[in-house]
PDB file of C-alpha atoms in Angstrom:
ATOM      1  CA  UNK X   1      -0.048   0.038  -0.054  1.00  0.00           C
ATOM      2  CA  UNK X   2       1.893   3.095  -1.193  1.00  0.00           C
ATOM      3  CA  UNK X   3       1.391   6.263   0.630  1.00  0.00           C
ATOM      4  CA  UNK X   4       0.324   9.728  -0.489  1.00  0.00           C
ATOM      5  CA  UNK X   5       2.878  11.246  -2.920  1.00  0.00           C
ATOM      6  CA  UNK X   6       3.365  14.870  -3.861  1.00  0.00           C
ATOM      7  CA  UNK X   7       5.301  16.452  -6.632  1.00  0.00           C
ATOM      8  CA  UNK X   8       7.409  18.459  -6.798  1.00  0.00           C
ATOM      9  CA  UNK X   9       8.875  18.373  -3.285  1.00  0.00           C
ATOM     10  CA  UNK X  10      10.310  21.903  -3.572  1.00  0.00           C
ATOM     11  CA  UNK X  11       9.486  24.680  -5.809  1.00  0.00           C
ATOM     12  CA  UNK X  12      11.195  28.063  -6.004  1.00  0.00           C
ATOM     13  CA  UNK X  13       9.416  30.718  -8.165  1.00  0.00           C
ATOM     14  CA  UNK X  14       9.508  34.375  -8.699  1.00  0.00           C
ATOM     15  CA  UNK X  15       6.577  36.640  -7.600  1.00  0.00           C
ATOM     16  CA  UNK X  16       3.916  36.861 -10.226  1.00  0.00           C
ATOM     17  CA  UNK X  17       4.562  33.425 -11.808  1.00  0.00           C
ATOM     18  CA  UNK X  18       2.006  30.502 -11.684  1.00  0.00           C
ATOM     19  CA  UNK X  19       2.822  27.179 -10.074  1.00  0.00           C
ATOM     20  CA  UNK X  20       1.050  23.858 -10.074  1.00  0.00           C
ATOM     21  CA  UNK X  21       1.407  21.028  -7.519  1.00  0.00           C
ATOM     22  CA  UNK X  22       0.279  17.485  -7.831  1.00  0.00           C
ATOM     23  CA  UNK X  23      -1.001  15.034  -5.287  1.00  0.00           C
ATOM     24  CA  UNK X  24      -1.485  11.297  -5.786  1.00  0.00           C
ATOM     25  CA  UNK X  25      -3.605   9.854  -2.960  1.00  0.00           C
ATOM     26  CA  UNK X  26      -3.600   6.344  -1.513  1.00  0.00           C
ATOM     27  CA  UNK X  27      -5.526   4.155  -3.989  1.00  0.00           C
ATOM     28  CA  UNK X  28      -9.220   3.683  -3.202  1.00  0.00           C
ATOM     29  CA  UNK X  29      -9.179   6.765  -0.835  1.00  0.00           C
ATOM     30  CA  UNK X  30     -12.144   8.705  -2.170  1.00  0.00           C
ATOM     31  CA  UNK X  31     -11.438  11.871  -0.088  1.00  0.00           C
ATOM     32  CA  UNK X  32      -8.526  14.120  -0.837  1.00  0.00           C
ATOM     33  CA  UNK X  33      -7.490  17.209   1.180  1.00  0.00           C
ATOM     34  CA  UNK X  34      -5.197  20.222   0.705  1.00  0.00           C
ATOM     35  CA  UNK X  35      -3.667  22.016   3.683  1.00  0.00           C
ATOM     36  CA  UNK X  36      -1.207  24.902   4.026  1.00  0.00           C
ATOM     37  CA  UNK X  37       1.410  25.098   6.637  1.00  0.00           C
ATOM     38  CA  UNK X  38       3.538  28.131   7.375  1.00  0.00           C
ATOM     39  CA  UNK X  39       6.687  28.076   9.526  1.00  0.00           C
ATOM     40  CA  UNK X  40       6.020  27.379  13.209  1.00  0.00           C
ATOM     41  CA  UNK X  41       2.273  26.773  12.666  1.00  0.00           C
ATOM     42  CA  UNK X  42       0.022  23.794  12.425  1.00  0.00           C
ATOM     43  CA  UNK X  43      -1.530  22.996   8.960  1.00  0.00           C
ATOM     44  CA  UNK X  44      -4.578  25.023   7.930  1.00  0.00           C
ATOM     45  CA  UNK X  45      -7.398  23.515   5.761  1.00  0.00           C
ATOM     46  CA  UNK X  46      -7.701  24.669   2.183  1.00  0.00           C
ATOM     47  CA  UNK X  47     -10.133  22.591   0.395  1.00  0.00           C
ATOM     48  CA  UNK X  48     -11.267  18.941  -0.058  1.00  0.00           C
ATOM     49  CA  UNK X  49     -12.715  16.579  -2.586  1.00  0.00           C
ATOM     50  CA  UNK X  50     -14.880  13.506  -2.505  1.00  0.00           C
ATOM     51  CA  UNK X  51     -14.131  11.641  -5.646  1.00  0.00           C
ATOM     52  CA  UNK X  52     -14.098  14.470  -8.238  1.00  0.00           C
ATOM     53  CA  UNK X  53     -16.413  16.847  -6.463  1.00  0.00           C
ATOM     54  CA  UNK X  54     -14.938  19.753  -4.561  1.00  0.00           C
ATOM     55  CA  UNK X  55     -17.071  19.797  -1.425  1.00  0.00           C
ATOM     56  CA  UNK X  56     -15.603  22.620   0.607  1.00  0.00           C
ATOM     57  CA  UNK X  57     -13.193  25.548   0.282  1.00  0.00           C
ATOM     58  CA  UNK X  58     -11.730  27.626   2.996  1.00  0.00           C
ATOM     59  CA  UNK X  59     -11.863  31.414   2.948  1.00  0.00           C
ATOM     60  CA  UNK X  60      -8.053  31.116   3.003  1.00  0.00           C
ATOM     61  CA  UNK X  61      -8.334  29.954  -0.712  1.00  0.00           C
ATOM     62  CA  UNK X  62      -8.223  33.194  -2.572  1.00  0.00           C
ATOM     63  CA  UNK X  63      -9.312  33.538  -6.246  1.00  0.00           C
ATOM     64  CA  UNK X  64      -5.734  32.989  -7.238  1.00  0.00           C
ATOM     65  CA  UNK X  65      -5.949  29.371  -5.992  1.00  0.00           C
ATOM     66  CA  UNK X  66      -7.688  26.647  -7.815  1.00  0.00           C
ATOM     67  CA  UNK X  67      -7.738  22.928  -7.155  1.00  0.00           C
ATOM     68  CA  UNK X  68      -9.093  20.069  -9.342  1.00  0.00           C
ATOM     69  CA  UNK X  69      -9.510  16.348  -9.105  1.00  0.00           C
ATOM     70  CA  UNK X  70     -10.759  15.618 -12.646  1.00  0.00           C
ATOM     71  CA  UNK X  71     -11.026  11.804 -12.523  1.00  0.00           C
ATOM     72  CA  UNK X  72     -11.365  11.345  -8.771  1.00  0.00           C
ATOM     73  CA  UNK X  73      -7.798  10.113  -8.543  1.00  0.00           C
ATOM     74  CA  UNK X  74      -4.931  12.588  -8.419  1.00  0.00           C
ATOM     75  CA  UNK X  75      -5.340  16.277  -7.746  1.00  0.00           C
ATOM     76  CA  UNK X  76      -3.673  19.445  -8.754  1.00  0.00           C
ATOM     77  CA  UNK X  77      -3.436  22.820  -6.830  1.00  0.00           C
ATOM     78  CA  UNK X  78      -2.583  25.816  -8.925  1.00  0.00           C
ATOM     79  CA  UNK X  79      -1.604  29.233  -7.635  1.00  0.00           C
ATOM     80  CA  UNK X  80      -1.631  32.063 -10.112  1.00  0.00           C
ATOM     81  CA  UNK X  81       0.254  35.244  -9.860  1.00  0.00           C
ATOM     82  CA  UNK X  82       2.166  33.980  -6.754  1.00  0.00           C
ATOM     83  CA  UNK X  83       2.915  36.430  -3.870  1.00  0.00           C
ATOM     84  CA  UNK X  84       5.605  36.232  -1.229  1.00  0.00           C
ATOM     85  CA  UNK X  85       2.906  35.392   1.282  1.00  0.00           C
ATOM     86  CA  UNK X  86       2.032  32.192  -0.523  1.00  0.00           C
ATOM     87  CA  UNK X  87       5.436  30.840   0.600  1.00  0.00           C
ATOM     88  CA  UNK X  88       4.581  27.718   2.754  1.00  0.00           C
ATOM     89  CA  UNK X  89       4.460  24.008   2.782  1.00  0.00           C
ATOM     90  CA  UNK X  90       1.470  22.651   0.867  1.00  0.00           C
ATOM     91  CA  UNK X  91       0.259  19.331   2.224  1.00  0.00           C
ATOM     92  CA  UNK X  92      -2.102  16.853   0.666  1.00  0.00           C
ATOM     93  CA  UNK X  93      -3.904  14.067   2.641  1.00  0.00           C
ATOM     94  CA  UNK X  94      -6.339  11.325   1.670  1.00  0.00           C
ATOM     95  CA  UNK X  95      -8.757   9.207   3.546  1.00  0.00           C
ATOM     96  CA  UNK X  96     -11.295   6.392   2.952  1.00  0.00           C
ATOM     97  CA  UNK X  97     -14.738   7.833   3.987  1.00  0.00           C
ATOM     98  CA  UNK X  98     -14.409   8.932   7.667  1.00  0.00           C
ATOM     99  CA  UNK X  99     -11.326   7.064   8.510  1.00  0.00           C
ATOM    100  CA  UNK X 100      -7.980   8.742   9.361  1.00  0.00           C
ATOM    101  CA  UNK X 101      -6.342  11.146   7.125  1.00  0.00           C
ATOM    102  CA  UNK X 102      -2.924  10.196   5.874  1.00  0.00           C
ATOM    103  CA  UNK X 103      -0.532  12.961   4.672  1.00  0.00           C
ATOM    104  CA  UNK X 104       1.992  13.204   1.906  1.00  0.00           C
ATOM    105  CA  UNK X 105       5.451  14.635   2.326  1.00  0.00           C
ATOM    106  CA  UNK X 106       4.455  18.093   1.201  1.00  0.00           C
ATOM    107  CA  UNK X 107       5.567  20.616  -1.420  1.00  0.00           C
ATOM    108  CA  UNK X 108       7.634  23.446  -0.096  1.00  0.00           C
ATOM    109  CA  UNK X 109       6.930  26.613  -2.057  1.00  0.00           C
ATOM    110  CA  UNK X 110       9.423  29.574  -1.929  1.00  0.00           C
ATOM    111  CA  UNK X 111       8.340  32.781  -3.679  1.00  0.00           C
ATOM    112  CA  UNK X 112      11.183  35.189  -4.216  1.00  0.00           C
TER     113      UNK X 112
ATOM    114  CA  UNK C   1     -13.917  29.647  14.723  1.00  0.00           C
ATOM    115  CA  UNK C   2     -12.650  26.550  16.460  1.00  0.00           C
ATOM    116  CA  UNK C   3      -9.201  26.656  17.936  1.00  0.00           C
ATOM    117  CA  UNK C   4      -6.966  24.157  19.428  1.00  0.00           C
ATOM    118  CA  UNK C   5      -4.224  25.443  21.700  1.00  0.00           C
ATOM    119  CA  UNK C   6      -1.247  23.351  22.591  1.00  0.00           C
ATOM    120  CA  UNK C   7       1.079  23.783  25.475  1.00  0.00           C
ATOM    121  CA  UNK C   8       3.909  24.085  25.960  1.00  0.00           C
ATOM    122  CA  UNK C   9       5.016  25.427  22.579  1.00  0.00           C
ATOM    123  CA  UNK C  10       8.613  24.389  22.974  1.00  0.00           C
ATOM    124  CA  UNK C  11      10.113  21.655  25.224  1.00  0.00           C
ATOM    125  CA  UNK C  12      13.769  20.770  25.640  1.00  0.00           C
ATOM    126  CA  UNK C  13      14.527  17.804  27.793  1.00  0.00           C
ATOM    127  CA  UNK C  14      17.151  15.295  28.476  1.00  0.00           C
ATOM    128  CA  UNK C  15      16.888  11.635  27.420  1.00  0.00           C
ATOM    129  CA  UNK C  16      15.053   9.654  30.037  1.00  0.00           C
ATOM    130  CA  UNK C  17      12.776  12.384  31.322  1.00  0.00           C
ATOM    131  CA  UNK C  18       8.953  12.221  31.211  1.00  0.00           C
ATOM    132  CA  UNK C  19       6.822  14.916  29.601  1.00  0.00           C
ATOM    133  CA  UNK C  20       3.213  15.827  28.888  1.00  0.00           C
ATOM    134  CA  UNK C  21       1.833  17.932  26.007  1.00  0.00           C
ATOM    135  CA  UNK C  22      -1.689  19.439  26.354  1.00  0.00           C
ATOM    136  CA  UNK C  23      -4.245  20.178  23.645  1.00  0.00           C
ATOM    137  CA  UNK C  24      -7.140  22.326  24.738  1.00  0.00           C
ATOM    138  CA  UNK C  25     -10.246  23.742  22.988  1.00  0.00           C
ATOM    139  CA  UNK C  26     -13.558  25.274  23.909  1.00  0.00           C
ATOM    140  CA  UNK C  27     -15.295  23.194  21.198  1.00  0.00           C
ATOM    141  CA  UNK C  28     -16.400  19.598  21.185  1.00  0.00           C
ATOM    142  CA  UNK C  29     -14.761  17.333  18.561  1.00  0.00           C
ATOM    143  CA  UNK C  30     -16.140  14.004  17.238  1.00  0.00           C
ATOM    144  CA  UNK C  31     -12.523  12.663  17.336  1.00  0.00           C
ATOM    145  CA  UNK C  32      -9.036  13.895  17.891  1.00  0.00           C
ATOM    146  CA  UNK C  33      -5.777  12.807  16.223  1.00  0.00           C
ATOM    147  CA  UNK C  34      -2.205  13.200  17.311  1.00  0.00           C
ATOM    148  CA  UNK C  35       0.440  13.566  14.607  1.00  0.00           C
ATOM    149  CA  UNK C  36       4.270  13.920  14.660  1.00  0.00           C
ATOM    150  CA  UNK C  37       6.002  15.817  12.042  1.00  0.00           C
ATOM    151  CA  UNK C  38       9.763  15.851  11.114  1.00  0.00           C
ATOM    152  CA  UNK C  39      11.285  18.945   9.439  1.00  0.00           C
ATOM    153  CA  UNK C  40      10.459  19.052   5.739  1.00  0.00           C
ATOM    154  CA  UNK C  41       7.997  16.165   5.947  1.00  0.00           C
ATOM    155  CA  UNK C  42       4.257  15.701   6.234  1.00  0.00           C
ATOM    156  CA  UNK C  43       2.650  14.824   9.555  1.00  0.00           C
ATOM    157  CA  UNK C  44       2.559  11.127  10.516  1.00  0.00           C
ATOM    158  CA  UNK C  45      -0.468   9.880  12.339  1.00  0.00           C
ATOM    159  CA  UNK C  46       0.168   8.457  15.855  1.00  0.00           C
ATOM    160  CA  UNK C  47      -3.275   7.742  17.158  1.00  0.00           C
ATOM    161  CA  UNK C  48      -7.008   8.640  17.000  1.00  0.00           C
ATOM    162  CA  UNK C  49      -9.142   8.961  20.051  1.00  0.00           C
ATOM    163  CA  UNK C  50     -12.889   8.948  19.757  1.00  0.00           C
ATOM    164  CA  UNK C  51     -14.600   8.395  23.064  1.00  0.00           C
ATOM    165  CA  UNK C  52     -14.635  10.765  26.044  1.00  0.00           C
ATOM    166  CA  UNK C  53     -12.259   9.601  28.740  1.00  0.00           C
ATOM    167  CA  UNK C  54     -10.570   7.156  26.311  1.00  0.00           C
ATOM    168  CA  UNK C  55      -6.892   6.278  27.085  1.00  0.00           C
ATOM    169  CA  UNK C  56      -4.672   4.782  24.367  1.00  0.00           C
ATOM    170  CA  UNK C  57      -1.078   3.620  24.773  1.00  0.00           C
ATOM    171  CA  UNK C  58       1.501   3.257  21.978  1.00  0.00           C
ATOM    172  CA  UNK C  59       4.700   1.874  23.534  1.00  0.00           C
ATOM    173  CA  UNK C  60       6.005   4.784  25.671  1.00  0.00           C
ATOM    174  CA  UNK C  61       3.334   7.150  24.560  1.00  0.00           C
ATOM    175  CA  UNK C  62       0.008   7.504  26.332  1.00  0.00           C
ATOM    176  CA  UNK C  63      -2.878   9.491  24.863  1.00  0.00           C
ATOM    177  CA  UNK C  64      -5.963  10.657  26.697  1.00  0.00           C
ATOM    178  CA  UNK C  65      -9.148  12.275  25.512  1.00  0.00           C
ATOM    179  CA  UNK C  66     -11.017  14.407  27.899  1.00  0.00           C
ATOM    180  CA  UNK C  67     -14.434  13.260  29.236  1.00  0.00           C
ATOM    181  CA  UNK C  68     -16.124  16.284  27.398  1.00  0.00           C
ATOM    182  CA  UNK C  69     -14.147  15.630  24.229  1.00  0.00           C
ATOM    183  CA  UNK C  70     -12.650  19.132  24.257  1.00  0.00           C
ATOM    184  CA  UNK C  71      -9.162  18.426  25.358  1.00  0.00           C
ATOM    185  CA  UNK C  72      -6.411  15.854  25.075  1.00  0.00           C
ATOM    186  CA  UNK C  73      -3.013  15.073  26.453  1.00  0.00           C
ATOM    187  CA  UNK C  74       0.014  13.139  25.189  1.00  0.00           C
ATOM    188  CA  UNK C  75       2.381  11.738  27.835  1.00  0.00           C
ATOM    189  CA  UNK C  76       5.794  10.397  26.925  1.00  0.00           C
ATOM    190  CA  UNK C  77       7.669   8.171  29.321  1.00  0.00           C
ATOM    191  CA  UNK C  78      11.507   7.961  29.293  1.00  0.00           C
ATOM    192  CA  UNK C  79      11.913  10.232  26.221  1.00  0.00           C
ATOM    193  CA  UNK C  80      14.473   9.274  23.649  1.00  0.00           C
ATOM    194  CA  UNK C  81      16.315  11.448  21.045  1.00  0.00           C
ATOM    195  CA  UNK C  82      14.195   9.667  18.444  1.00  0.00           C
ATOM    196  CA  UNK C  83      11.040  11.304  19.925  1.00  0.00           C
ATOM    197  CA  UNK C  84      12.317  14.698  18.702  1.00  0.00           C
ATOM    198  CA  UNK C  85       9.856  16.468  16.444  1.00  0.00           C
ATOM    199  CA  UNK C  86       6.788  18.610  16.148  1.00  0.00           C
ATOM    200  CA  UNK C  87       3.707  17.172  17.828  1.00  0.00           C
ATOM    201  CA  UNK C  88       0.353  18.199  16.524  1.00  0.00           C
ATOM    202  CA  UNK C  89      -3.141  17.574  17.787  1.00  0.00           C
ATOM    203  CA  UNK C  90      -5.977  17.908  15.316  1.00  0.00           C
ATOM    204  CA  UNK C  91      -9.786  17.830  15.863  1.00  0.00           C
ATOM    205  CA  UNK C  92     -12.196  16.432  13.350  1.00  0.00           C
ATOM    206  CA  UNK C  93     -14.692  19.223  12.311  1.00  0.00           C
ATOM    207  CA  UNK C  94     -17.227  18.196   9.676  1.00  0.00           C
ATOM    208  CA  UNK C  95     -14.864  16.087   7.538  1.00  0.00           C
ATOM    209  CA  UNK C  96     -11.862  18.237   7.943  1.00  0.00           C
ATOM    210  CA  UNK C  97      -9.061  18.634  10.591  1.00  0.00           C
ATOM    211  CA  UNK C  98      -8.461  21.672  12.702  1.00  0.00           C
ATOM    212  CA  UNK C  99      -4.899  21.603  13.853  1.00  0.00           C
ATOM    213  CA  UNK C 100      -3.380  22.767  17.086  1.00  0.00           C
ATOM    214  CA  UNK C 101      -0.478  25.298  17.283  1.00  0.00           C
ATOM    215  CA  UNK C 102       1.996  22.468  17.750  1.00  0.00           C
ATOM    216  CA  UNK C 103       4.581  21.585  20.445  1.00  0.00           C
ATOM    217  CA  UNK C 104       8.176  21.367  19.320  1.00  0.00           C
ATOM    218  CA  UNK C 105       9.986  18.684  21.339  1.00  0.00           C
ATOM    219  CA  UNK C 106      13.783  18.382  21.443  1.00  0.00           C
ATOM    220  CA  UNK C 107      15.304  15.413  23.388  1.00  0.00           C
ATOM    221  CA  UNK C 108      18.990  15.577  24.092  1.00  0.00           C
ATOM    222  CA  UNK C 109      21.132  12.505  24.598  1.00  0.00           C
TER     223      UNK C 109
END
């Protein structure tokens, strides 16, 4: 049973550029979550999917952020026109129904 | 807004000492998870507690869920350098997790 994988692990980009991250959940996990974690803080919920449907979005998710899970398997998180405040660790987690969430290793984004 | 506060924020101890980390909220959670996170990695699930008053043991780690399901504690006996990391509690809130502020533990040999 492979775990949650995320790519890339690290991304450095210049302010104003667009970036896209990918998350591959544990197979057969129908729920997929995105969280953001800044230095010294706990992760904060951004959005989640049940299969291909996006069920909830946090108010933290500005219009520059968009997430998709087109076939109910992997998911992408895109940030347009990145700002320095977007620098953070972006974490993906998956779960089967209401069981525990399992996290991937994260994508560390640095906006210069 | 539901908040989970953890204390202490930082803890530096010698190998062999015991410690307790607290996770408190004014809200009731249907379940509460504890995670440990290493630098540059995602959180790794340690335990889930569901029932008020529940106590779970994982080797040298003891987890307790408060009777009212608003608070929890993690007790480590005879800490080892391998226990070093960021400990996070997280409450289940309508299908998503609300994380605590974290406790950074450093265990020196």
